[in-house]
Short mmCIF file of C-alpha atoms and ligand atoms in Angstrom, two decimals:
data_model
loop_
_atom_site.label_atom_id
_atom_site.label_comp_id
_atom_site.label_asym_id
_atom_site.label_seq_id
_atom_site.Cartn_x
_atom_site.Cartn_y
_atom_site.Cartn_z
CA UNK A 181 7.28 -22.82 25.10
CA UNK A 182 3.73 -21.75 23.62
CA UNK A 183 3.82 -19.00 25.59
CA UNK A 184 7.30 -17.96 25.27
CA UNK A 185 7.11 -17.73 21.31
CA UNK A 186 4.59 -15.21 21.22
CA UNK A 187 6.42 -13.08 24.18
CA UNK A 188 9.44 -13.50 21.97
CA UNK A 189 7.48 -12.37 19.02
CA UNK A 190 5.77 -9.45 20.50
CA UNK A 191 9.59 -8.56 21.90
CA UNK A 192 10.73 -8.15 18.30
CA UNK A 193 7.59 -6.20 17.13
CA UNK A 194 8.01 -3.81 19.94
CA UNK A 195 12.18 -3.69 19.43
CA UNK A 196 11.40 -2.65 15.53
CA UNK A 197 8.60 0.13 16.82
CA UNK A 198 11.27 1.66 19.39
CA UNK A 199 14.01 1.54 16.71
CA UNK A 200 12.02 2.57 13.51
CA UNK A 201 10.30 5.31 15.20
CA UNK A 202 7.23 6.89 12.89
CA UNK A 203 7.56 3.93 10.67
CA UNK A 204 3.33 3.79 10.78
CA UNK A 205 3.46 1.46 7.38
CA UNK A 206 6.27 -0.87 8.11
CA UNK A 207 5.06 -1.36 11.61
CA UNK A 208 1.81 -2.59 9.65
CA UNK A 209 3.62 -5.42 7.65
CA UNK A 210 5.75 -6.28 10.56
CA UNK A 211 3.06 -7.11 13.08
CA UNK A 212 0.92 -8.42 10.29
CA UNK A 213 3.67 -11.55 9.55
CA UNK A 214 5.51 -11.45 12.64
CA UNK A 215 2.34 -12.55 14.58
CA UNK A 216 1.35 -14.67 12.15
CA UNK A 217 4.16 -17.18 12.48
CA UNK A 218 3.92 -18.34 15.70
CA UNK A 219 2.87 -21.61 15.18
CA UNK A 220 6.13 -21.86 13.02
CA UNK A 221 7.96 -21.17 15.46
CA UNK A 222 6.93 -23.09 18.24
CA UNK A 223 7.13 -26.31 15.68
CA UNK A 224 10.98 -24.89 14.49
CA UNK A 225 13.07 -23.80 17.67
CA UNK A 226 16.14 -23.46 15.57
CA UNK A 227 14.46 -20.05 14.23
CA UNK A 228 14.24 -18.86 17.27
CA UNK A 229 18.16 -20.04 18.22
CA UNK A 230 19.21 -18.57 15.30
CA UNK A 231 17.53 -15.32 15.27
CA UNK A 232 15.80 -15.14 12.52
CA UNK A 233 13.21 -12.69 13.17
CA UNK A 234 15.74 -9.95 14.65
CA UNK A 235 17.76 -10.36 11.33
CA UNK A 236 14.63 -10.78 9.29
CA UNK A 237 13.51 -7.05 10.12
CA UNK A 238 17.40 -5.20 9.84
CA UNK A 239 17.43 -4.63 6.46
CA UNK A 240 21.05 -6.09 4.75
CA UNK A 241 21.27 -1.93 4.03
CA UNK A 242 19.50 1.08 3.40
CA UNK A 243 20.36 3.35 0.87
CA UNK A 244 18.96 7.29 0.83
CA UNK A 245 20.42 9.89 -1.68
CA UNK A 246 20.28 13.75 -2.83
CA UNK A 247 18.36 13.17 -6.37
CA UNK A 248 18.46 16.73 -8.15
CA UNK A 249 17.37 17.59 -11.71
CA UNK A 250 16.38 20.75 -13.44
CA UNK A 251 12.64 21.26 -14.72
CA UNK A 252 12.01 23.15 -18.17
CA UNK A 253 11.88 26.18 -16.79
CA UNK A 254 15.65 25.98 -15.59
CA UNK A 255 14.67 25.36 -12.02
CA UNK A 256 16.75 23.19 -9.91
CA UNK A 257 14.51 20.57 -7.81
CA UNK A 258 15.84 18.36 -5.07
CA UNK A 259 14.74 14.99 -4.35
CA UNK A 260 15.29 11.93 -2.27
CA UNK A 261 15.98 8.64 -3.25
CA UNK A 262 16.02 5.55 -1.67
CA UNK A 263 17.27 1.68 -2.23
CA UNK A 264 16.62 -0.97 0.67
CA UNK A 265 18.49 -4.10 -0.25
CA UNK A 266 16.50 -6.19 2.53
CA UNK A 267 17.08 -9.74 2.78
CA UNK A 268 19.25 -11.69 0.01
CA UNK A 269 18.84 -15.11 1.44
CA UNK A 270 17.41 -16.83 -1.59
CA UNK A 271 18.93 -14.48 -4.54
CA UNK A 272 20.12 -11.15 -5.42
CA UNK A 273 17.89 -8.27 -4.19
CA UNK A 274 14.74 -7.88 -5.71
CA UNK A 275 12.22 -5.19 -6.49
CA UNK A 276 10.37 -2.28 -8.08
CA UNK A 277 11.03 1.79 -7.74
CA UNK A 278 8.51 3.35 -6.89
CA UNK A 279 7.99 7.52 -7.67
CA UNK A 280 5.14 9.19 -5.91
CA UNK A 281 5.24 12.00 -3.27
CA UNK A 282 4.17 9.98 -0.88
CA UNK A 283 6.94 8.08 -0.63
CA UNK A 284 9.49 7.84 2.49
CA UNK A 285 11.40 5.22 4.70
CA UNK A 286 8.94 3.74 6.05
CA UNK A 287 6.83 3.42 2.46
CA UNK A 288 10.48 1.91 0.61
CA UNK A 289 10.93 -0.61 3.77
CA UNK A 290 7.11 -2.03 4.26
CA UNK A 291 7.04 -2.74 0.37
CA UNK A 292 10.75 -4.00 0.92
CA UNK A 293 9.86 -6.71 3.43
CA UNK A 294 6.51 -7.40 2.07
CA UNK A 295 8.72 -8.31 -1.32
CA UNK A 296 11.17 -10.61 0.94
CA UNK A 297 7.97 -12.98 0.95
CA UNK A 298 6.57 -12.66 -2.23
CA UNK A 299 9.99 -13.25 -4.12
CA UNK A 300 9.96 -16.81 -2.15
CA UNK A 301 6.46 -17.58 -2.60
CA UNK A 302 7.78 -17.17 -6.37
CA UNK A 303 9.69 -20.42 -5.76
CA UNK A 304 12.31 -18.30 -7.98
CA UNK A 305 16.08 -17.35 -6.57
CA UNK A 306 15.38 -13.77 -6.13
CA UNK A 307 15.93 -11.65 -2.79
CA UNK A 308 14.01 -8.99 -1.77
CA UNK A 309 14.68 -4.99 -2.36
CA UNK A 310 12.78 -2.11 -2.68
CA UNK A 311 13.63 1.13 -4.13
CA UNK A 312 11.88 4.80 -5.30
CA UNK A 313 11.64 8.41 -5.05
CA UNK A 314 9.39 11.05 -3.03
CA UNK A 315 9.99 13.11 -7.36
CA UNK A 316 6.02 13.25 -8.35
CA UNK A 317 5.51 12.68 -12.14
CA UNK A 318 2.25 13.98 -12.37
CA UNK A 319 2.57 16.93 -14.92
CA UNK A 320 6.50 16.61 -15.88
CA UNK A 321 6.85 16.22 -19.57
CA UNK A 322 9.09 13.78 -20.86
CA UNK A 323 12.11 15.31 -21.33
CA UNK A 324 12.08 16.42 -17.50
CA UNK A 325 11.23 12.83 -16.66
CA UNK A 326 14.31 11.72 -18.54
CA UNK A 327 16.59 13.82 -16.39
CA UNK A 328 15.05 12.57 -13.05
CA UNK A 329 15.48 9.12 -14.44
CA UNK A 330 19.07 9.80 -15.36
CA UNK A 331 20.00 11.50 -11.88
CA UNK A 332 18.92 9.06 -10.03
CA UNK A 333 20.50 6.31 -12.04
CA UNK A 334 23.75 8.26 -11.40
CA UNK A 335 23.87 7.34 -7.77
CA UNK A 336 21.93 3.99 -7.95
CA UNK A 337 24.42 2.40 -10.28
CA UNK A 338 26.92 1.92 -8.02
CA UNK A 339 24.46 -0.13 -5.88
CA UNK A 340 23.00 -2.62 -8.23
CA UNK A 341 23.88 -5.16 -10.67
CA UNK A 342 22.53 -8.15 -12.18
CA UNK A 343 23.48 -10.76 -9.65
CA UNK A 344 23.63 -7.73 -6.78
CA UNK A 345 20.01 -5.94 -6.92
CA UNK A 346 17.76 -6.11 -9.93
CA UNK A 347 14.99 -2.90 -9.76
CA UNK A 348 12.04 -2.94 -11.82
CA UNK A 349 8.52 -0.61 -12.07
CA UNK A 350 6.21 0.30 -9.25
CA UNK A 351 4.13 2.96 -9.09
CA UNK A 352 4.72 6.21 -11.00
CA UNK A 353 7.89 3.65 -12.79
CA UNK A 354 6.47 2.13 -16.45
CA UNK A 355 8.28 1.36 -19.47
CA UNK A 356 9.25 4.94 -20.14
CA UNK A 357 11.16 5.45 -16.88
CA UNK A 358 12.84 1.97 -17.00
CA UNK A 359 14.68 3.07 -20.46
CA UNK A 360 15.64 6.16 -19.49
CA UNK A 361 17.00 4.36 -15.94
CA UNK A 362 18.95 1.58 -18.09
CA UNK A 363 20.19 3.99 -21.12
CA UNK A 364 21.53 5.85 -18.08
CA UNK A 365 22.98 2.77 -16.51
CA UNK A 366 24.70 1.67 -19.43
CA UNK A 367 26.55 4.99 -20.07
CA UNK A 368 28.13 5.26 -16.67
CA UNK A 369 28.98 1.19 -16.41
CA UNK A 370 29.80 0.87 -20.44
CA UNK A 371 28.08 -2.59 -20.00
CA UNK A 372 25.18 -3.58 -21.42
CA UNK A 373 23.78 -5.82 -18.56
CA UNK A 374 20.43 -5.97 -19.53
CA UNK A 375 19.79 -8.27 -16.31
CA UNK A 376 20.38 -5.12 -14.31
CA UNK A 377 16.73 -4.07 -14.10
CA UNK A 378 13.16 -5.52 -15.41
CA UNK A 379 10.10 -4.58 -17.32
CA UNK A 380 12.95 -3.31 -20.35
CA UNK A 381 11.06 -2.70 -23.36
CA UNK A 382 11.09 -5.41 -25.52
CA UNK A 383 13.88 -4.31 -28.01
CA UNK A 384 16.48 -4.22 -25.40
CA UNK A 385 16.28 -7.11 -23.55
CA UNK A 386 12.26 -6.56 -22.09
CA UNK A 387 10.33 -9.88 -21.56
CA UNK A 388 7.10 -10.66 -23.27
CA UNK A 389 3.51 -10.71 -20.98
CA UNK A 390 5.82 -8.54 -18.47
CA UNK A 391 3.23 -5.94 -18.67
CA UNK A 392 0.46 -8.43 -18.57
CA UNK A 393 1.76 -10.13 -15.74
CA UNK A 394 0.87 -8.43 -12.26
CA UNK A 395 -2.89 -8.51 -13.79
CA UNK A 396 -3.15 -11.69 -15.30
CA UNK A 397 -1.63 -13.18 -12.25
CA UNK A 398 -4.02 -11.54 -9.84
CA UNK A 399 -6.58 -13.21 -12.07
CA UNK A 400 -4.81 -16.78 -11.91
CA UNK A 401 -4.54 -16.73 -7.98
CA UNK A 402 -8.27 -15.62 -7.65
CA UNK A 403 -9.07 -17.87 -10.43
CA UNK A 404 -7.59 -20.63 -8.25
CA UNK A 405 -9.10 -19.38 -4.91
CA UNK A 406 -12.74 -19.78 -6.23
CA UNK A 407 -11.91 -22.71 -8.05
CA UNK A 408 -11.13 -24.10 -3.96
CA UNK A 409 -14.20 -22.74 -3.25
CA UNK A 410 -16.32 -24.38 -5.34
CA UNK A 411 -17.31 -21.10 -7.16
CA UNK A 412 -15.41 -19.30 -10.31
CA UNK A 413 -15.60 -15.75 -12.00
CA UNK A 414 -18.17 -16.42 -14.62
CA UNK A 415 -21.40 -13.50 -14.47
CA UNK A 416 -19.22 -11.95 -11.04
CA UNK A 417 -19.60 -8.51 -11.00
CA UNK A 418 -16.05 -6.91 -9.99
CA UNK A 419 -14.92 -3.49 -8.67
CA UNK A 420 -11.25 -2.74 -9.27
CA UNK A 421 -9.64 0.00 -8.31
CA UNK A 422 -6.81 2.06 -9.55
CA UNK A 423 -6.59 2.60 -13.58
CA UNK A 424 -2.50 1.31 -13.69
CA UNK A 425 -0.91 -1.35 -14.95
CA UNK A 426 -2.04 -3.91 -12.46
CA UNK A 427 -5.26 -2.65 -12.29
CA UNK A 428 -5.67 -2.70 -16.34
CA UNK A 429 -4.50 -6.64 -17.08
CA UNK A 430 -6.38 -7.75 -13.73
CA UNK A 431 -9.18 -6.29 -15.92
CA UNK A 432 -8.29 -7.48 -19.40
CA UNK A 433 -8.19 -10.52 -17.76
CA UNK A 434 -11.27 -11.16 -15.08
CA UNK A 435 -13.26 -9.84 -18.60
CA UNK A 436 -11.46 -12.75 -20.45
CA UNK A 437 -12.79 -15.12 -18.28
CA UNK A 438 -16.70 -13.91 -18.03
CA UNK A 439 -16.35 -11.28 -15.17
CA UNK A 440 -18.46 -8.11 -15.53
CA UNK A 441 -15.92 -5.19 -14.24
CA UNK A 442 -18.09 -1.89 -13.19
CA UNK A 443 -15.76 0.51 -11.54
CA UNK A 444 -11.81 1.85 -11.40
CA UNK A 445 -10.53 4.33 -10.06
CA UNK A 446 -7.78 6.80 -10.06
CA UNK A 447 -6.64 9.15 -7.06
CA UNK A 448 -9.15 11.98 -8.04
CA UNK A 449 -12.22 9.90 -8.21
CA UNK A 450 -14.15 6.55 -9.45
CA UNK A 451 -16.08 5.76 -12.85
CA UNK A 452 -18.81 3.49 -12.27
CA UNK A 453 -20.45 1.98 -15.78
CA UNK A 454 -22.97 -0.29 -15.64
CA UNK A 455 -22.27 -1.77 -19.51
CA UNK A 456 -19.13 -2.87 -18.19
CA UNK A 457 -15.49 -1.13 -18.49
CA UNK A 458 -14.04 -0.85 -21.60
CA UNK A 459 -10.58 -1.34 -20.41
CA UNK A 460 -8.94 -0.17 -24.33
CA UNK A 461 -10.11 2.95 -23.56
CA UNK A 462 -9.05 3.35 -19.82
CA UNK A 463 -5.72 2.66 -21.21
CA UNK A 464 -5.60 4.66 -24.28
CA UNK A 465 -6.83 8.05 -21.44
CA UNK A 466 -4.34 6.66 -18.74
CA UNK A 467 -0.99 4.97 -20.14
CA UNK A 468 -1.03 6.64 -23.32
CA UNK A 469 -2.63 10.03 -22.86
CA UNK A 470 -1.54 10.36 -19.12
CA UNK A 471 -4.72 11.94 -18.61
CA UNK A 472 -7.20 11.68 -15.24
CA UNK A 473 -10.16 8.96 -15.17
CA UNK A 474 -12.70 11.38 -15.19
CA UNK A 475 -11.87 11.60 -18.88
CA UNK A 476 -13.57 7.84 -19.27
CA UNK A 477 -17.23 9.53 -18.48
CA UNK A 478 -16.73 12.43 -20.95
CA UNK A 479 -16.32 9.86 -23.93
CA UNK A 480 -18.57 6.70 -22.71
CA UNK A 481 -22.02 7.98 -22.31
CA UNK A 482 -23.01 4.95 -19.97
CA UNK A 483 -20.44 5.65 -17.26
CA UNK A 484 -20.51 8.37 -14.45
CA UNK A 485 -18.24 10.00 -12.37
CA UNK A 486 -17.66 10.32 -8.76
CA UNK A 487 -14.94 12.90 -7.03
CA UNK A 488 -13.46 11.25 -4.18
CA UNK A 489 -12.08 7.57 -4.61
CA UNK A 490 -13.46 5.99 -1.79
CA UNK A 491 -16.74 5.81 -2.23
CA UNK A 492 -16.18 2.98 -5.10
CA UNK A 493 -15.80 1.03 -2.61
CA UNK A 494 -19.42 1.26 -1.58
CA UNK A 495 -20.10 0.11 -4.76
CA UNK A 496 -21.82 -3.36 -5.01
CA UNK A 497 -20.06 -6.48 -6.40
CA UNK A 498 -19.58 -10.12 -5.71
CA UNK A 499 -15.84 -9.39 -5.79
CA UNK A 500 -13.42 -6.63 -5.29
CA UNK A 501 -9.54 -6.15 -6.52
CA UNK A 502 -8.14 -3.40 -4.68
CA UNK A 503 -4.91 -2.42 -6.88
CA UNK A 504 -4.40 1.03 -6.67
CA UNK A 505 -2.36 1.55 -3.63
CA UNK A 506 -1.35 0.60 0.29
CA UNK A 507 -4.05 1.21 3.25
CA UNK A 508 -7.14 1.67 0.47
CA UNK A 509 -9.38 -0.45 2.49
CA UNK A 510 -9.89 0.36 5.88
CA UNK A 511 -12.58 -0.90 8.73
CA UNK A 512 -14.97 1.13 7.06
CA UNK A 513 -15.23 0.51 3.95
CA UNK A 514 -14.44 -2.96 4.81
CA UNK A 515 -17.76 -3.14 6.51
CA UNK A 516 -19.63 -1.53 3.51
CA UNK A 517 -18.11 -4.67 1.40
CA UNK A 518 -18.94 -6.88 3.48
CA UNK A 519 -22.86 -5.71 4.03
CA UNK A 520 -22.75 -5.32 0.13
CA UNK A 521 -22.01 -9.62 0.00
CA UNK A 522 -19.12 -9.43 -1.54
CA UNK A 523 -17.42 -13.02 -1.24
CA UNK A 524 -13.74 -12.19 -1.86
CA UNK A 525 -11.58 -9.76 -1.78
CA UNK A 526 -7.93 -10.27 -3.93
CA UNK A 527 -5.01 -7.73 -3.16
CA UNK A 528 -3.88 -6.46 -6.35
CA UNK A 529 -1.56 -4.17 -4.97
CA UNK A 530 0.48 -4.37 -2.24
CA UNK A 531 -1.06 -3.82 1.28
CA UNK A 532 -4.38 -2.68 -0.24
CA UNK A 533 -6.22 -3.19 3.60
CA UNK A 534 -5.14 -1.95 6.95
CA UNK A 535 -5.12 -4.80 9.77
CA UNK A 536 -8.61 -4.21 10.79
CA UNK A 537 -9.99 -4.84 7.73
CA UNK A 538 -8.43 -8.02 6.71
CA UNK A 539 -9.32 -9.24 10.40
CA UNK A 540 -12.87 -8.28 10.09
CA UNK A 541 -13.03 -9.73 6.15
CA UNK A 542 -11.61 -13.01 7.64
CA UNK A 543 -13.65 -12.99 10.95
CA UNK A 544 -17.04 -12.38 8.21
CA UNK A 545 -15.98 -15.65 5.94
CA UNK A 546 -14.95 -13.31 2.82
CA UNK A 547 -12.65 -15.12 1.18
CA UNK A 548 -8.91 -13.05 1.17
CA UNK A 549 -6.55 -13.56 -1.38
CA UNK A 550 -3.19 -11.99 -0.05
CA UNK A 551 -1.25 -9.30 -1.51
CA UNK A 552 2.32 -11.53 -1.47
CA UNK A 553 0.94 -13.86 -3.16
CA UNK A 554 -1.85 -12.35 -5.35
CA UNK A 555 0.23 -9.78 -6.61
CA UNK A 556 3.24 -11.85 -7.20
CA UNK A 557 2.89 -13.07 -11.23
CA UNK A 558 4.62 -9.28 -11.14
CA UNK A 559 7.73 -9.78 -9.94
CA UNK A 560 8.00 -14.05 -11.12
CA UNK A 561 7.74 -12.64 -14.49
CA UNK A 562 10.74 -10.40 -13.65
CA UNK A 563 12.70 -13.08 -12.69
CA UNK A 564 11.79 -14.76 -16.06
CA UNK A 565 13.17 -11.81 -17.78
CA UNK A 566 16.48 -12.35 -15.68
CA UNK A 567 16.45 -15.82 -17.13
CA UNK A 568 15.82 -15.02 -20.82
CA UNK A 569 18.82 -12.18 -20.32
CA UNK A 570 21.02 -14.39 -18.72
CA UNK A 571 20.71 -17.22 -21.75
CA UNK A 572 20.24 -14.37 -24.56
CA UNK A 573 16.95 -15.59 -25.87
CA UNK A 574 13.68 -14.73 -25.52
CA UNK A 575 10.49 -16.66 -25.33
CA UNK A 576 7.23 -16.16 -26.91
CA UNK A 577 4.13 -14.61 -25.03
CA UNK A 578 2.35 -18.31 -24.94
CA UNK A 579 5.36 -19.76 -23.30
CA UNK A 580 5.77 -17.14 -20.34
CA UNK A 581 2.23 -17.07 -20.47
CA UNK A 582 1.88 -20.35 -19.33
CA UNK A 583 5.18 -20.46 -17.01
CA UNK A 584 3.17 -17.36 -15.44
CA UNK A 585 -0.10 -19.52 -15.02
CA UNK A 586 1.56 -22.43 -13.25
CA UNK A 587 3.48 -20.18 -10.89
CA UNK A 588 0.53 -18.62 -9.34
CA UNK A 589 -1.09 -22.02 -9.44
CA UNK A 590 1.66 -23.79 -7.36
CA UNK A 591 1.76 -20.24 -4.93
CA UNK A 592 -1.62 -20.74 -4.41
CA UNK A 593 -1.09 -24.57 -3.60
CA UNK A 594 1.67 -23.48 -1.10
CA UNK A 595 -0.73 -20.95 0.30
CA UNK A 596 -3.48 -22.90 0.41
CA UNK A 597 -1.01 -26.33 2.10
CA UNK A 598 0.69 -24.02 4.62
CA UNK A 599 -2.63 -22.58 6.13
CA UNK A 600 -3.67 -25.85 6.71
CA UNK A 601 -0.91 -27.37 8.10
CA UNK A 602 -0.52 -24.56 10.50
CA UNK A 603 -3.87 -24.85 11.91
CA UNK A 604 -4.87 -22.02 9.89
CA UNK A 605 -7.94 -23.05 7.55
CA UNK A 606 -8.45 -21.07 4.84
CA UNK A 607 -6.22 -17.83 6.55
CA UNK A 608 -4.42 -17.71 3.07
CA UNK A 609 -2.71 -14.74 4.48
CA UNK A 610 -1.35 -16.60 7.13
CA UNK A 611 -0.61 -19.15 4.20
CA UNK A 612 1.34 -17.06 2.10
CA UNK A 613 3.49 -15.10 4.94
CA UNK A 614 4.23 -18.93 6.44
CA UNK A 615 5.09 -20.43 2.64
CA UNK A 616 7.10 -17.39 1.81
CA UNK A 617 8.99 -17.20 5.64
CA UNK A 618 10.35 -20.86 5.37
CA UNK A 619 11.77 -20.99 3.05
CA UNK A 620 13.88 -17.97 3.38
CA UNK A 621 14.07 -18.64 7.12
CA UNK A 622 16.15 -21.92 6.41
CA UNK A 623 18.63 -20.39 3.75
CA UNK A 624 19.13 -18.38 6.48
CA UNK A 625 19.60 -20.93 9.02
CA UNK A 626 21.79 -23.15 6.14
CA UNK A 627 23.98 -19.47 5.51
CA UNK A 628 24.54 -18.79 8.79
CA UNK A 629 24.97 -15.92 10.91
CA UNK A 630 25.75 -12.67 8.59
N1 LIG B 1023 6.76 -3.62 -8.07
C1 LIG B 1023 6.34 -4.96 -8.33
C2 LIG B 1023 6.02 -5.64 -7.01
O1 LIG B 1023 5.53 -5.01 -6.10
C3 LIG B 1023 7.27 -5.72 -9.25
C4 LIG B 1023 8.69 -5.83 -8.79
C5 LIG B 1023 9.65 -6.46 -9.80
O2 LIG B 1023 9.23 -6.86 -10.88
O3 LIG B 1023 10.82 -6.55 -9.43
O4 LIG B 1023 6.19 -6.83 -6.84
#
């Protein structure tokens, strides 16, 4: 049987590589949990009987649509939008937009099935989707945002609802673009819906410590992951990269609890400042001037500047909390980490480290805190917002706040319980992807075959 699980398993991982050809990133997240739930598997023969990994990796349905807008100038612009509605096992379909030109199939369906995990690690009734644009933002003004938000609302209404597919923020997707999405969403439907998509602003619907959340959660899972360790963040010197939301509140909050943070990043280059960051000013240069990071070194005379946004990686720290973007950390740089003694490593965003890298931090004792779950507080808080729309109230920060706090606490616990049961140790990769598949793997079992 032993051996006939993992045959089966590496069946499936090939089938999805012939069908999905070029699909370099959702290969990556297939073979990454596929492989990891053997041992599953071989102890639960009814998810072989009943298919689940063939279904697990067809999306429900993939949406792609003709996005066009005009720029200031009067120019008419073309883009392509996409909605995968992957698995809705557990709850309605789940998951940011994300709008960067880097985005494509393969991009929408790795972050997609990576979310199918992460919702159920939640221990919340949401599904998992994934949704976005190759449109680039950098440089539009705000009116021209506005009517890419509203043209691609005018197709994706038709696909999403509040108990159907609930989008939220990702990359390049804040605050801003969420209103313009939902003022456009409520024209065409003539229903206000707020469940319809999260991260509203708070005057129509949006949920308090929503922003925070991603951040502060990172925070609470590492937190936790130390805490299991016998160590904690007190005096740790932390590099974090990106300069977005979740790279901001995992900040704001690693500095809350004693952490020195020294470097962050954007996708033009890395600050390093030895005082420490002063994370009120990253955000008044990034969120509310939209300006690049360099800007950071002009106005704090202790910081410098480095083109290039890999080398901050080479920078030393006890811990690093990659949460700019997928595939930052590769063998490389893992190795420069890992000669530098860092002793953890927590994924902030999603994917942050290629294969090699996580198997060479694990195979060098570095403690990895995974992506699904790390990175989860994110989307939990989401479906807190869903909650608060659905009874029309809204709680205060303190009491989402603390709803946050004890969800990453009991994902961590189910991280943590599933690596060891499985044989595992402290793998809390294989943890989460085992926690998160079980449960979603028996609703499937329990639904039956559609
Ligand atoms: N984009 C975030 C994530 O990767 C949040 C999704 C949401 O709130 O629906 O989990």
């Amino acid at each position: 049987m032993k051996q006939n699980v993992k045959q089966i398993v590496e069946q499936v991982i090939e089938d999805v590589k012939a069908k999905n050809p070029l699909q370099e990133e959702f290969h990556q997240t297939v073979e990454e949990v596929l492989t990891s739930l053997i041992p599953v598997l071989e102890k639960n023969p009814n998810y072989i009987k009943y298919k689940i990994l063939d279904r697990l990796v067809e999306p429900d349905r993939q949406i792609m649509f003709r996005v066009p807008w005009t720029d200031d100038k009067g120019e008419i612009h073309i883009n392509r939008g996409f909605r995968v509605q992957f698995n809705s096992a557990i709850g309605p379909y789940k998951g940011g937009l994300r709008f960067h030109p880097s985005v494509n199939l393969s991009i929408i369906k790795f972050l997609g099935f990576e979310q199918i995990f992460k919702n159920s690690l939640t221990g919340l009734p949401i599904g998992g989707g994934k949704g976005g644009s190759d449109f680039n933002p950098k440089g539009k003004s705000d009116i021209e945002i506005m009517r890419f938000c509203q043209s691609f609302m005018t197709e994706l209404y038709r696909h999403i609802g509040p108990d159907v597919d609930v989008p939220a923020g990702d990359i390049g997707v804040g605050g801003r673009e969420i209103g313009y999405l939902y003022g456009q969403y409520k024209k065409i439907r003539n229903s206000t819906d707020q469940g319809v998509l999260t991260g509203k602003d708070l005057t129509f619907g949006g949920s308090l410590a929503r922003i925070q959340a991603t951040g502060y959660g990172v925070i609470y899972f590492v937190e936790e992951m130390l805490k299991e360790a016998g160590k904690d963040l007190k005096d740790k010197t932390i590099v974090v990269s990106g300069s977005g939301n979740v790279a901001i509140y995992t900040v704001k909050k690693a500095q809350e609890l004693g952490a020195k943070v020294v470097a962050m990043c954007d996708s033009d280059g890395y600050i390093f400042d030895e005082e420490g960051i002063d994370v009120e000013l990253i955000r008044q240069i990034k969120e509310v001037e939209r300006k690049r990071i360099k800007e950071y070194a002009m106005r704090k005379p202790s910081a410098k500047y480095f083109e290039g946004n890999k080398g901050i990686w080479t920078v030393k720290a006890d811990i690093v909390l990659p949460c700019a973007t997928q595939n930052e950390i590769d063998l490389e740089s893992a190795k420069i980490i890992v000669e530098n003694g860092t002793i953890a490593v927590g994924e902030g965003s999603n994917m942050p480290c290629t294969n090699e890298a996580i198997k060479y931090f694990l195979e060098k004792g570095v403690l990895l805190a995974p992506a699904k779950a790390t990175n989860a507080g994110g989307v939990a808080t989401s479906a807190l917002e869903m909650a608060q729309n659905s009874m029309r109230l809204s709680w205060t920060f303190e009491e989402v706040d603390e709803k946050l706090k004890d969800i990453m606490i009991n994902i961590f616990k189910k991280t943590r319980d599933a690596a060891k049961e499985y044989g595992y140790g402290t793998n809390y990769l294989a943890g989460a992807n085992i926690a998160g598949f079980i449960k979603v793997a028996d609703a499937m079992v329990a639904e039956g075959i559609v």
